PDB file of C-alpha atoms in Angstrom:
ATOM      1  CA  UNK A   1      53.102  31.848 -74.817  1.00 47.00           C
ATOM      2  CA  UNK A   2      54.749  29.525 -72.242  1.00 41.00           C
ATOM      3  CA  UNK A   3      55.978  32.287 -70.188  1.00 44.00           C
ATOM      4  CA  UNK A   4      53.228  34.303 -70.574  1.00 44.00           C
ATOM      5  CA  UNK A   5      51.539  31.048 -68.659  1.00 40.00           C
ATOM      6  CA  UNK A   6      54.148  30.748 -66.287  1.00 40.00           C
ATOM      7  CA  UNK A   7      53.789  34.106 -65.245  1.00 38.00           C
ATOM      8  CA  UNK A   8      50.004  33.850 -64.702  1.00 38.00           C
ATOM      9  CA  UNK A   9      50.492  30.761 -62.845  1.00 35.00           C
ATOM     10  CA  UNK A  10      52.951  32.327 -60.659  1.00 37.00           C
ATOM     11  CA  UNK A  11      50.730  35.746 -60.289  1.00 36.00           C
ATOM     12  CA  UNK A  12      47.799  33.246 -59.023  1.00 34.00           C
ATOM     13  CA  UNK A  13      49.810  31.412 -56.615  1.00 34.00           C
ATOM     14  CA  UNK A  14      51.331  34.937 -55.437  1.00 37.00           C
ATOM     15  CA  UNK A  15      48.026  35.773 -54.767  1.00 35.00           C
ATOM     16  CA  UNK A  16      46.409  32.968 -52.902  1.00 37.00           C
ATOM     17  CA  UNK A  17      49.310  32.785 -50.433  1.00 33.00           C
ATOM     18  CA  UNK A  18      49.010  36.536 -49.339  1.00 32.00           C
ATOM     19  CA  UNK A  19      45.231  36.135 -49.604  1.00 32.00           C
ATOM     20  CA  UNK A  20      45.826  33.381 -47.426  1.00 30.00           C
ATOM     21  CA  UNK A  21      48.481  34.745 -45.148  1.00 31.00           C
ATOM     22  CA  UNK A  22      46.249  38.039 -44.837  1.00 29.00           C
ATOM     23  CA  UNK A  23      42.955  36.835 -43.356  1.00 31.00           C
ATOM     24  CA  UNK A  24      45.234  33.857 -41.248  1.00 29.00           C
ATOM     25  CA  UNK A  25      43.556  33.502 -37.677  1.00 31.00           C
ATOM     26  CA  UNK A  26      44.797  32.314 -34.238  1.00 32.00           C
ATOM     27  CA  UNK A  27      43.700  32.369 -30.979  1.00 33.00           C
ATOM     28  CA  UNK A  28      44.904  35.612 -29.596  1.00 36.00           C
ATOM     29  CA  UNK A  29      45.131  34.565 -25.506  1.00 39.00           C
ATOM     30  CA  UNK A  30      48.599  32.623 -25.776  1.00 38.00           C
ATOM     31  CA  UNK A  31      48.769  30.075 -22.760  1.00 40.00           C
ATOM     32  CA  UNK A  32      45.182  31.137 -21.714  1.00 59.00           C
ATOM     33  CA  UNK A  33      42.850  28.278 -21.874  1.00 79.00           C
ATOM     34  CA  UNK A  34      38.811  27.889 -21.348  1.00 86.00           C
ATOM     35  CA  UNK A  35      37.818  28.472 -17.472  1.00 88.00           C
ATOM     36  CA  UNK A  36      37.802  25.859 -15.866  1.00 89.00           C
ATOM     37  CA  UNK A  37      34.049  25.230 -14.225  1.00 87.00           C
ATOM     38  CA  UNK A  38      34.737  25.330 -10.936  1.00 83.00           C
ATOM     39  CA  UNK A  39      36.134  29.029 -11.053  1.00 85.00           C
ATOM     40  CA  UNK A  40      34.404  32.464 -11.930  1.00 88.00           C
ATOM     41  CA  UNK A  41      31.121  31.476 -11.525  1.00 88.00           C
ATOM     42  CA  UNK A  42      30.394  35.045 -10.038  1.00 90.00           C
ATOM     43  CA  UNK A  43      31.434  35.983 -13.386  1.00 91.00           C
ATOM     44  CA  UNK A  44      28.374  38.180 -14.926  1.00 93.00           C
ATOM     45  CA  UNK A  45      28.060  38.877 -19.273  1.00 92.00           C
ATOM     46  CA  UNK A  46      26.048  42.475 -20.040  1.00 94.00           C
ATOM     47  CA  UNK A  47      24.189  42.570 -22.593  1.00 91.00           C
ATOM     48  CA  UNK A  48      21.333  45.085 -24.345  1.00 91.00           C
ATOM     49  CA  UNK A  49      19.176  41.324 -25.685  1.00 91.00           C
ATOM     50  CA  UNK A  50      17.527  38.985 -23.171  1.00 91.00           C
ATOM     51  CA  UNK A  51      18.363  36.176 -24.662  1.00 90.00           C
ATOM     52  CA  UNK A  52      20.844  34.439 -21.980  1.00 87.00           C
ATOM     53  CA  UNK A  53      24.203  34.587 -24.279  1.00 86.00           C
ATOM     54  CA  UNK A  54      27.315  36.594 -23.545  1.00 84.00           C
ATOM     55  CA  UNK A  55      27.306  40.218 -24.217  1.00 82.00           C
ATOM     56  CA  UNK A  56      29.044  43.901 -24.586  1.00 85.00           C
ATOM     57  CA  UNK A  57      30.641  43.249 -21.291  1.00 90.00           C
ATOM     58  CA  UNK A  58      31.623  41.548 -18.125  1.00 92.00           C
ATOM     59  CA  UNK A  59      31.387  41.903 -14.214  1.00 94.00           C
ATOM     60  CA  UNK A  60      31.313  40.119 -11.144  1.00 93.00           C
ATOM     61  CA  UNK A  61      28.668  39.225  -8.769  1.00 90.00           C
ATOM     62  CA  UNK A  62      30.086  41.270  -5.316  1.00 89.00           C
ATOM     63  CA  UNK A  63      27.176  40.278  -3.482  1.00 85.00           C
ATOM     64  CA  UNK A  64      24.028  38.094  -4.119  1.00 84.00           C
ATOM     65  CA  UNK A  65      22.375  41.266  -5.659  1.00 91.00           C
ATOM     66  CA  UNK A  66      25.079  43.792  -6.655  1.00 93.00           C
ATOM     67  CA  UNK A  67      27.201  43.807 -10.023  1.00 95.00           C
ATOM     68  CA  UNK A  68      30.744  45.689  -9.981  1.00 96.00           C
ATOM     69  CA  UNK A  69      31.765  46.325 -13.898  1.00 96.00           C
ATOM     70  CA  UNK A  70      32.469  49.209 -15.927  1.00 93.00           C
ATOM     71  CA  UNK A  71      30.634  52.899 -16.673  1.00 94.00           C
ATOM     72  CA  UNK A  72      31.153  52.431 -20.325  1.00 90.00           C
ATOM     73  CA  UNK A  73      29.230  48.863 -20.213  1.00 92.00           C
ATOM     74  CA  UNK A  74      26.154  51.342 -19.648  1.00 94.00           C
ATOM     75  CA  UNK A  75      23.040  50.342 -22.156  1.00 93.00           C
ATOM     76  CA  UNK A  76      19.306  50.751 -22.394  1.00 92.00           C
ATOM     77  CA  UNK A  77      18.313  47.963 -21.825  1.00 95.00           C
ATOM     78  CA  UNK A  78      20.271  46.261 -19.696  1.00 96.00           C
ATOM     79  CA  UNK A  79      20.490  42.908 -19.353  1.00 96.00           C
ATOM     80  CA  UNK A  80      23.395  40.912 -16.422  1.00 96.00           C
ATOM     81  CA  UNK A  81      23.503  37.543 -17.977  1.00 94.00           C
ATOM     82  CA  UNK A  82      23.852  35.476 -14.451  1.00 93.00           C
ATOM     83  CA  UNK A  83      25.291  31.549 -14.368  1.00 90.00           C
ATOM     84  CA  UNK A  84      26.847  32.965 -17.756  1.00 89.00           C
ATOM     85  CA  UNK A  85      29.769  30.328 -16.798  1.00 87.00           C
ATOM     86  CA  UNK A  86      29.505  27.657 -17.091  1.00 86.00           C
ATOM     87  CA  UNK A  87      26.025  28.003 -18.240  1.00 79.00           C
ATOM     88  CA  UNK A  88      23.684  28.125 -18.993  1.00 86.00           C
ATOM     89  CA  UNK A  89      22.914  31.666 -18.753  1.00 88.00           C
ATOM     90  CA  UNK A  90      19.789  33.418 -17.011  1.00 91.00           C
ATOM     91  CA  UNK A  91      19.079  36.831 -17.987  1.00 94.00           C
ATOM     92  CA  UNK A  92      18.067  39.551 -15.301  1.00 95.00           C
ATOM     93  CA  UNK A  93      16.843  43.159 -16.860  1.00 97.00           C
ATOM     94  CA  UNK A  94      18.605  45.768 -14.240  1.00 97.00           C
ATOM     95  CA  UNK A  95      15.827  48.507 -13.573  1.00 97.00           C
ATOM     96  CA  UNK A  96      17.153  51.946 -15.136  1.00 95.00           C
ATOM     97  CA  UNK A  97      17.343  53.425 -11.206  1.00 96.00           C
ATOM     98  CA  UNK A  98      19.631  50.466 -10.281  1.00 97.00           C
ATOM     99  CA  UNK A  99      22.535  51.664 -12.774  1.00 97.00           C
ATOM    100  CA  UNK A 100      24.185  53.169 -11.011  1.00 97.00           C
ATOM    101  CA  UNK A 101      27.577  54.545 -12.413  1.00 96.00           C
ATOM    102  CA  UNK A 102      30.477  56.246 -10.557  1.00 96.00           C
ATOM    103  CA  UNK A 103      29.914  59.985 -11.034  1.00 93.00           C
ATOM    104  CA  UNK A 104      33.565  60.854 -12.731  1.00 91.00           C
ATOM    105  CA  UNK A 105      35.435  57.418 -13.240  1.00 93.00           C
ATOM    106  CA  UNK A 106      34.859  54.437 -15.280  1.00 92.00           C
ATOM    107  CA  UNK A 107      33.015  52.156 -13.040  1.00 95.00           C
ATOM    108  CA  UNK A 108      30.030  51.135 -12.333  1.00 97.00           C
ATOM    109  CA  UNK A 109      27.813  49.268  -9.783  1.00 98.00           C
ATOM    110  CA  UNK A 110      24.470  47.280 -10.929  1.00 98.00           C
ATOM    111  CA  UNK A 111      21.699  45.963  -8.613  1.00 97.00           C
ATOM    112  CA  UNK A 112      19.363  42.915  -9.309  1.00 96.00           C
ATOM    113  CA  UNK A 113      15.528  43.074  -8.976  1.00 95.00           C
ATOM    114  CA  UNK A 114      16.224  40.681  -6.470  1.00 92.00           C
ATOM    115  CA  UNK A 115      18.719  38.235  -4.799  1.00 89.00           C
ATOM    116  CA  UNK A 116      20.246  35.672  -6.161  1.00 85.00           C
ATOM    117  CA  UNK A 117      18.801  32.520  -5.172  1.00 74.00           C
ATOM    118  CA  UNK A 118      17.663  30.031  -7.956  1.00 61.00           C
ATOM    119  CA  UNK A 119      20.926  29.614 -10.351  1.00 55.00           C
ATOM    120  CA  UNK A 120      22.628  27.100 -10.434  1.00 46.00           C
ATOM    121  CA  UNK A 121      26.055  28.515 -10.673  1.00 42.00           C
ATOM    122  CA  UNK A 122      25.914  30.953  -8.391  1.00 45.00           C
ATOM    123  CA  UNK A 123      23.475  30.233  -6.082  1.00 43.00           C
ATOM    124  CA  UNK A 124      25.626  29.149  -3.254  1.00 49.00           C
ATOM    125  CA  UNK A 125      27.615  32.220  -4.131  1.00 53.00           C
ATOM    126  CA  UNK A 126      26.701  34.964  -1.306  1.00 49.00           C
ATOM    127  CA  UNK A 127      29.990  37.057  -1.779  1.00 50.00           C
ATOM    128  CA  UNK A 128      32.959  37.530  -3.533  1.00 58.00           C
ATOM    129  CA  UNK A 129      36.089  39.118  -1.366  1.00 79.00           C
ATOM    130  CA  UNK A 130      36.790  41.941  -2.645  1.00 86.00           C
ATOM    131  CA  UNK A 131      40.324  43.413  -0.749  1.00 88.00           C
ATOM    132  CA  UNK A 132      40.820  44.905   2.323  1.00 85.00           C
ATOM    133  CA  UNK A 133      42.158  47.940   1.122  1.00 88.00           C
ATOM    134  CA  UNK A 134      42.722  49.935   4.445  1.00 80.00           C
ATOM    135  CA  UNK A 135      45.632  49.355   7.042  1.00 78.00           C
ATOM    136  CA  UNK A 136      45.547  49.674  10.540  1.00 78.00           C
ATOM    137  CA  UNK A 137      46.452  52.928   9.681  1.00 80.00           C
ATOM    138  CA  UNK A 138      43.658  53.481   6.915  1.00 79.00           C
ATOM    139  CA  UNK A 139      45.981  53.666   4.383  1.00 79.00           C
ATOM    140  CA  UNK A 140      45.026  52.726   1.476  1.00 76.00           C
ATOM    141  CA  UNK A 141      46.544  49.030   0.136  1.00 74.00           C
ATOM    142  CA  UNK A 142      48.143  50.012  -2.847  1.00 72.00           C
ATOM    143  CA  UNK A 143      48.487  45.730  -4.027  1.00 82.00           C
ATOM    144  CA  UNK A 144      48.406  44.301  -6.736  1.00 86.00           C
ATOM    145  CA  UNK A 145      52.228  45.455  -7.412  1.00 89.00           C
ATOM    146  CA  UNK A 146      54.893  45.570 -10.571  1.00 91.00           C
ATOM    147  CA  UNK A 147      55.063  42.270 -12.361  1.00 94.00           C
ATOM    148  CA  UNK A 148      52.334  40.586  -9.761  1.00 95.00           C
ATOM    149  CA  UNK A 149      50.667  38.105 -11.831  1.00 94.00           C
ATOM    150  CA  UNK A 150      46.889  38.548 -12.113  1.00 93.00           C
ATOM    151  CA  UNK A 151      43.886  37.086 -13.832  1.00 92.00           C
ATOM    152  CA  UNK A 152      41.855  37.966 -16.752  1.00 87.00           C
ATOM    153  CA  UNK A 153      38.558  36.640 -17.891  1.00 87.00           C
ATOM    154  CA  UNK A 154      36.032  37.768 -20.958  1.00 83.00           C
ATOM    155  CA  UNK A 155      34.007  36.589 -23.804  1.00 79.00           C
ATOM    156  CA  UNK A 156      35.656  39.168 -25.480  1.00 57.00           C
ATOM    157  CA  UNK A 157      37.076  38.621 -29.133  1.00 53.00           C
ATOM    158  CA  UNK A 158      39.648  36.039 -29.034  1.00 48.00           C
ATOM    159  CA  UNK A 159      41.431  36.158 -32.124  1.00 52.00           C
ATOM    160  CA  UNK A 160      43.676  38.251 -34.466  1.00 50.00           C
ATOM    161  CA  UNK A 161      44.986  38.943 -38.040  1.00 48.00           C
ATOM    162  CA  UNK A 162      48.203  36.770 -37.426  1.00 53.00           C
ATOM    163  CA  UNK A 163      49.873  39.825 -40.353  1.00 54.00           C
ATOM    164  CA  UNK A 164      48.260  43.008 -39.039  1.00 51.00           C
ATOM    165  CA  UNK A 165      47.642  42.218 -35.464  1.00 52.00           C
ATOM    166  CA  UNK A 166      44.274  43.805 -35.421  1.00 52.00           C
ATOM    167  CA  UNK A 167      41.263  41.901 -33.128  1.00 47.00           C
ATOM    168  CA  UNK A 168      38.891  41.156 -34.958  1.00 47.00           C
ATOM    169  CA  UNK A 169      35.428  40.274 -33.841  1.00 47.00           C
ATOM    170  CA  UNK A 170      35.221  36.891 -33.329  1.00 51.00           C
ATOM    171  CA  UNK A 171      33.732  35.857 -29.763  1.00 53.00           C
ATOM    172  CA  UNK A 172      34.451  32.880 -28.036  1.00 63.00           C
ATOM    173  CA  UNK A 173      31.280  30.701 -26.570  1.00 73.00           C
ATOM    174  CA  UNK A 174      32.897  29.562 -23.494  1.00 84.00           C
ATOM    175  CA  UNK A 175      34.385  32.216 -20.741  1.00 90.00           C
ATOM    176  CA  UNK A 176      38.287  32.597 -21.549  1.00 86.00           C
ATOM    177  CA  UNK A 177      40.289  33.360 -18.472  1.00 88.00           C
ATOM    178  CA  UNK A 178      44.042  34.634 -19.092  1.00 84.00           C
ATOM    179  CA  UNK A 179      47.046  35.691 -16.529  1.00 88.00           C
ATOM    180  CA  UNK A 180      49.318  38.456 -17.228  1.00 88.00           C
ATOM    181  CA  UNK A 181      51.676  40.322 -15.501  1.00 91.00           C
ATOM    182  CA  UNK A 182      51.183  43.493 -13.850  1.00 94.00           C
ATOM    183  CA  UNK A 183      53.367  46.571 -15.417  1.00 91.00           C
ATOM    184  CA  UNK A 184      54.083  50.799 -14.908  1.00 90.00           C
ATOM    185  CA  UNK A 185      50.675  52.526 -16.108  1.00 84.00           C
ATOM    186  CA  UNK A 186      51.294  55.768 -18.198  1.00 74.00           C
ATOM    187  CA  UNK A 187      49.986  58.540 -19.897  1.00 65.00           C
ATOM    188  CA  UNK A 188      50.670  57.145 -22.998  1.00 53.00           C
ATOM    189  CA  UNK A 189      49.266  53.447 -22.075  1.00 52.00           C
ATOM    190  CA  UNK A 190      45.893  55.447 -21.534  1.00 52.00           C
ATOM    191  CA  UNK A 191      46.329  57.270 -24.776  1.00 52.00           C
ATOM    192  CA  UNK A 192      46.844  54.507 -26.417  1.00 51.00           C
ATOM    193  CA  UNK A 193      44.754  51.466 -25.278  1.00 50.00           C
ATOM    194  CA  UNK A 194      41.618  53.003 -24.042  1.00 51.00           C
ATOM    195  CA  UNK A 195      39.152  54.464 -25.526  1.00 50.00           C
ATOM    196  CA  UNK A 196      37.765  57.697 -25.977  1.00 50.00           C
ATOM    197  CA  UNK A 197      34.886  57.571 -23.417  1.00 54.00           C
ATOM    198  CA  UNK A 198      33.572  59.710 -21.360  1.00 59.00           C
ATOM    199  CA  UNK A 199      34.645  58.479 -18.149  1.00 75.00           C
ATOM    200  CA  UNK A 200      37.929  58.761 -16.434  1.00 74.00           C
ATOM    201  CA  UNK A 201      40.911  56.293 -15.533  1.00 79.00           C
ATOM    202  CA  UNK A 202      43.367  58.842 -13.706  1.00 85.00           C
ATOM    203  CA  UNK A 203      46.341  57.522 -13.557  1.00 84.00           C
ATOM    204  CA  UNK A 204      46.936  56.789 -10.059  1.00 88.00           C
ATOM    205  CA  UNK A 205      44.016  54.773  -9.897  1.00 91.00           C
ATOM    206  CA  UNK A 206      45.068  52.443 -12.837  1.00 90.00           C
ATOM    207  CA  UNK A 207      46.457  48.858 -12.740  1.00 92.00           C
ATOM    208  CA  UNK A 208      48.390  48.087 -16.024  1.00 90.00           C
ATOM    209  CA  UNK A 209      49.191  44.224 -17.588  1.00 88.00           C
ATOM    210  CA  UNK A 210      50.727  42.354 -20.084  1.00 85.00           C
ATOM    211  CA  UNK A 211      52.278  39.219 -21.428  1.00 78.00           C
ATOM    212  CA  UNK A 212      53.913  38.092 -24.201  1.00 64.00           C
ATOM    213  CA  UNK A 213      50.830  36.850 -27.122  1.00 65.00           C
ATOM    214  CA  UNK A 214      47.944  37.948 -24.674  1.00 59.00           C
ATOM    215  CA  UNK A 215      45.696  41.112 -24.655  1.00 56.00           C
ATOM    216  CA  UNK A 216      42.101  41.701 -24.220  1.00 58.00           C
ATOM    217  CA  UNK A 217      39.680  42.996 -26.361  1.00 59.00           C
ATOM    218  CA  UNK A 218      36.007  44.460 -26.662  1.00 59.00           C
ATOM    219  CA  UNK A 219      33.722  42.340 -24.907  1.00 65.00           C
ATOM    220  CA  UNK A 220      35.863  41.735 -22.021  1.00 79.00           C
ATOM    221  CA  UNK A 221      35.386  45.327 -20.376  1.00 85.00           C
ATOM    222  CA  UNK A 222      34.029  45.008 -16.970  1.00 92.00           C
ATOM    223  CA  UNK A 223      35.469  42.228 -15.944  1.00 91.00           C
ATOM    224  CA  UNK A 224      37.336  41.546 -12.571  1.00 92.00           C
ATOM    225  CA  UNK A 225      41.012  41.191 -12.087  1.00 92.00           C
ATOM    226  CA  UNK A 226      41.735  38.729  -9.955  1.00 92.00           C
ATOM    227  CA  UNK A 227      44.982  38.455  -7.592  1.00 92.00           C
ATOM    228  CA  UNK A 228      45.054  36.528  -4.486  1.00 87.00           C
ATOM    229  CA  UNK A 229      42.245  35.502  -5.285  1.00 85.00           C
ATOM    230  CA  UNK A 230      40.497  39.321  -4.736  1.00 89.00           C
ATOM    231  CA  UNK A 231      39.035  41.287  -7.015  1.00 92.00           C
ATOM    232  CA  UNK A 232      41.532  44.018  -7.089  1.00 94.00           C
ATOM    233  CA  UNK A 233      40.262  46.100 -10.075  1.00 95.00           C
ATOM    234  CA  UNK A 234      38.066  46.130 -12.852  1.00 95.00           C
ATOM    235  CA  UNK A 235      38.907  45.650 -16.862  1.00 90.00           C
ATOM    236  CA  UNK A 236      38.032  49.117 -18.756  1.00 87.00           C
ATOM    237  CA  UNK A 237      40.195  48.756 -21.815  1.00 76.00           C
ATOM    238  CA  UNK A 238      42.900  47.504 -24.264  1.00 66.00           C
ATOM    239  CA  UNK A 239      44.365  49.061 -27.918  1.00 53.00           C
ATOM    240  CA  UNK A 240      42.848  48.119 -31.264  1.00 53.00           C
ATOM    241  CA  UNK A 241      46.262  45.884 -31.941  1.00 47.00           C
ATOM    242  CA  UNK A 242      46.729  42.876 -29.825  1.00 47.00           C
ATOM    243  CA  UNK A 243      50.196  42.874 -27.494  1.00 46.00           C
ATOM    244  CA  UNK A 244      51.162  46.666 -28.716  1.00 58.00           C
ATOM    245  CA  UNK A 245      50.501  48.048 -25.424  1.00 71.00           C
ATOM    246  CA  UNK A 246      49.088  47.190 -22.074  1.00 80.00           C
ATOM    247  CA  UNK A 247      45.716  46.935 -20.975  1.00 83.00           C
ATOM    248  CA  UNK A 248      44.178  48.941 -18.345  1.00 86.00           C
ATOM    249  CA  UNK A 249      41.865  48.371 -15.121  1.00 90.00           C
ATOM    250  CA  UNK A 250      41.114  50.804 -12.177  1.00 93.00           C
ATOM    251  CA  UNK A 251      41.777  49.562  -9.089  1.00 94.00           C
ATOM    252  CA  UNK A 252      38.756  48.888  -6.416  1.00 94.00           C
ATOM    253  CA  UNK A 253      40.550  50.388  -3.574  1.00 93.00           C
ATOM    254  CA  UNK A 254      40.030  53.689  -5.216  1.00 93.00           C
ATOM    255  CA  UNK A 255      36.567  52.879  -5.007  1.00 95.00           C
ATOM    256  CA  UNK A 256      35.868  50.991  -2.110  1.00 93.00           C
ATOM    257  CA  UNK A 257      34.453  54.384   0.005  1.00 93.00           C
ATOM    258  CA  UNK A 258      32.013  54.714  -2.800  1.00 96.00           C
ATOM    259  CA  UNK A 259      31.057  51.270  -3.591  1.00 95.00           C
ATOM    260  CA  UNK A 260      30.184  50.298   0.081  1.00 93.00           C
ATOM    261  CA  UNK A 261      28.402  53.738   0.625  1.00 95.00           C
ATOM    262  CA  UNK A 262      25.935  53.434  -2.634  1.00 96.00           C
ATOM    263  CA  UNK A 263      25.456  49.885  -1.619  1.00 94.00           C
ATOM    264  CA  UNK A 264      24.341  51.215   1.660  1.00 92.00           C
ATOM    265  CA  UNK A 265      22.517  53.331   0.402  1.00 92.00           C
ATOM    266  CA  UNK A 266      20.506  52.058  -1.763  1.00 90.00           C
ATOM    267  CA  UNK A 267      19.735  48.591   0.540  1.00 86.00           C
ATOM    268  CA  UNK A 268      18.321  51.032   3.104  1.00 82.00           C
ATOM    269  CA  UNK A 269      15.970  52.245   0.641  1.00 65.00           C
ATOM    270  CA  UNK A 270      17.538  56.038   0.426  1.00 52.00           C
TER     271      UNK A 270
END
């Protein structure tokens, strides 16, 4: 009878500590902290509800009216969450005509009803350098390059199954900013880490990071990645495990032709 006790005792305590050891959490951006205030305030949240919180997605205020994020951050409605950080945040329903995604690749440029002019946070804000991506030459810049350390930002989940190493959708309230190092993109980093969409990331338009203990996740899409303090490409995607592979951006000298031209465009009333 006494061992038959033991046993169960045992089988219990067996059970609570993998219980316990399976659903363990931590905070999946190692050496990442909270934004600090005075930084990213042309950081913008997407969402599909107008209720002012952090969304689907990121992006960055380019201009006092236009939005650079992702294709796949697409949603009807649509909502850019402005003064997101440090907050509060103002939500700004983009008109359906104003979406305007890149034709083939996976990004995206969104225009406000209006200019930016009453929000705290980002009032003062009337653009964001973006790089100069030409030469004298007009060649394109091809910077960021390997193991250049850039900048991540997102209100994307922030935490993991410490066993598995799965994300898990847990959301942070305050804007998480992250730097990792730049890496070699590849066919199987695509494969891998970003999702089946249907938009494009060809490969020679990619920028690749990682770092020990720090990923992104869902959530953080859209956002800009920041090196000398430029916004050199945009966030489009990570893997379902945290720190397995790299995460992926496209860079915005790919895109600078077509960004300036629809911006042109459409702020000439064409």
């Amino acid at each position: 009878m006494m061992t038959h006790l033991t046993f169960l005792l045992l089988l219990v305590l067996w059970v609570g500590v993998s219980v316990s050891t399976a659903v363990n959490l931590q905070k999946r951006i190692y050496n990442g902290k909270v934004c600090d205030k005075s930084e990213r305030l042309y950081h913008v949240s997407l969402s599909d509800i107008s209720d002012g919180k952090p969304g689907h997605c990121g992006g960055s205020l380019i201009s006092d009216q236009w939005v650079l994020t992702a294709a796949h951050c697409k949603e009807d409605p649509m909502y850019a969450v402005l003064g997101v950080h440090p907050g509060p945040g103002i939500a700004v329903e983009i008109h359906k005509n104003d979406i305007i995604p890149h034709p083939h690749d996976d990004i995206m440029l969104l225009k406000l009803p209006k200019p930016v002019t009453d929000i705290k946070a980002v009032a003062h804000i009337k653009h964001v350098d973006l790089p100069t991506c030409k030469d004298n030459n007009n060649n394109l810049n091809k910077k960021p390059q390997e193991a250049d350390e850039v900048q991540l930002a997102g209100h994307g989940c922030h935490r993991i199954n410490k066993v598995t190493k799965e994300k898990l959708p847990i959301y942070p309230k305050d804007l998480q900013c992250a730097l990792m190092y730049v890496v070699p993109c590849n066919d199987i980093t695509i494969d891998r880490c970003y999702s089946k969409l249907p938009y494009e990331a060809p490969i020679d338009k990619r920028v690749c990071y990682e770092e020990a203990d720090v990923d992104t996740c869902g959530g953080d899409s859209g956002g800009g990645v920041i090196y000398d303090k430029k916004i050199y490409a945009v966030h489009v995607g990570s893997g379902k495990y945290a720190c397995k592979f790299p995460a992926v951006s496209l860079r915005v000298c790919s895109y600078i032709d077509w960004i300036n031209q629809t911006i042109h465009t459409k702020n000439n009333g064409k």
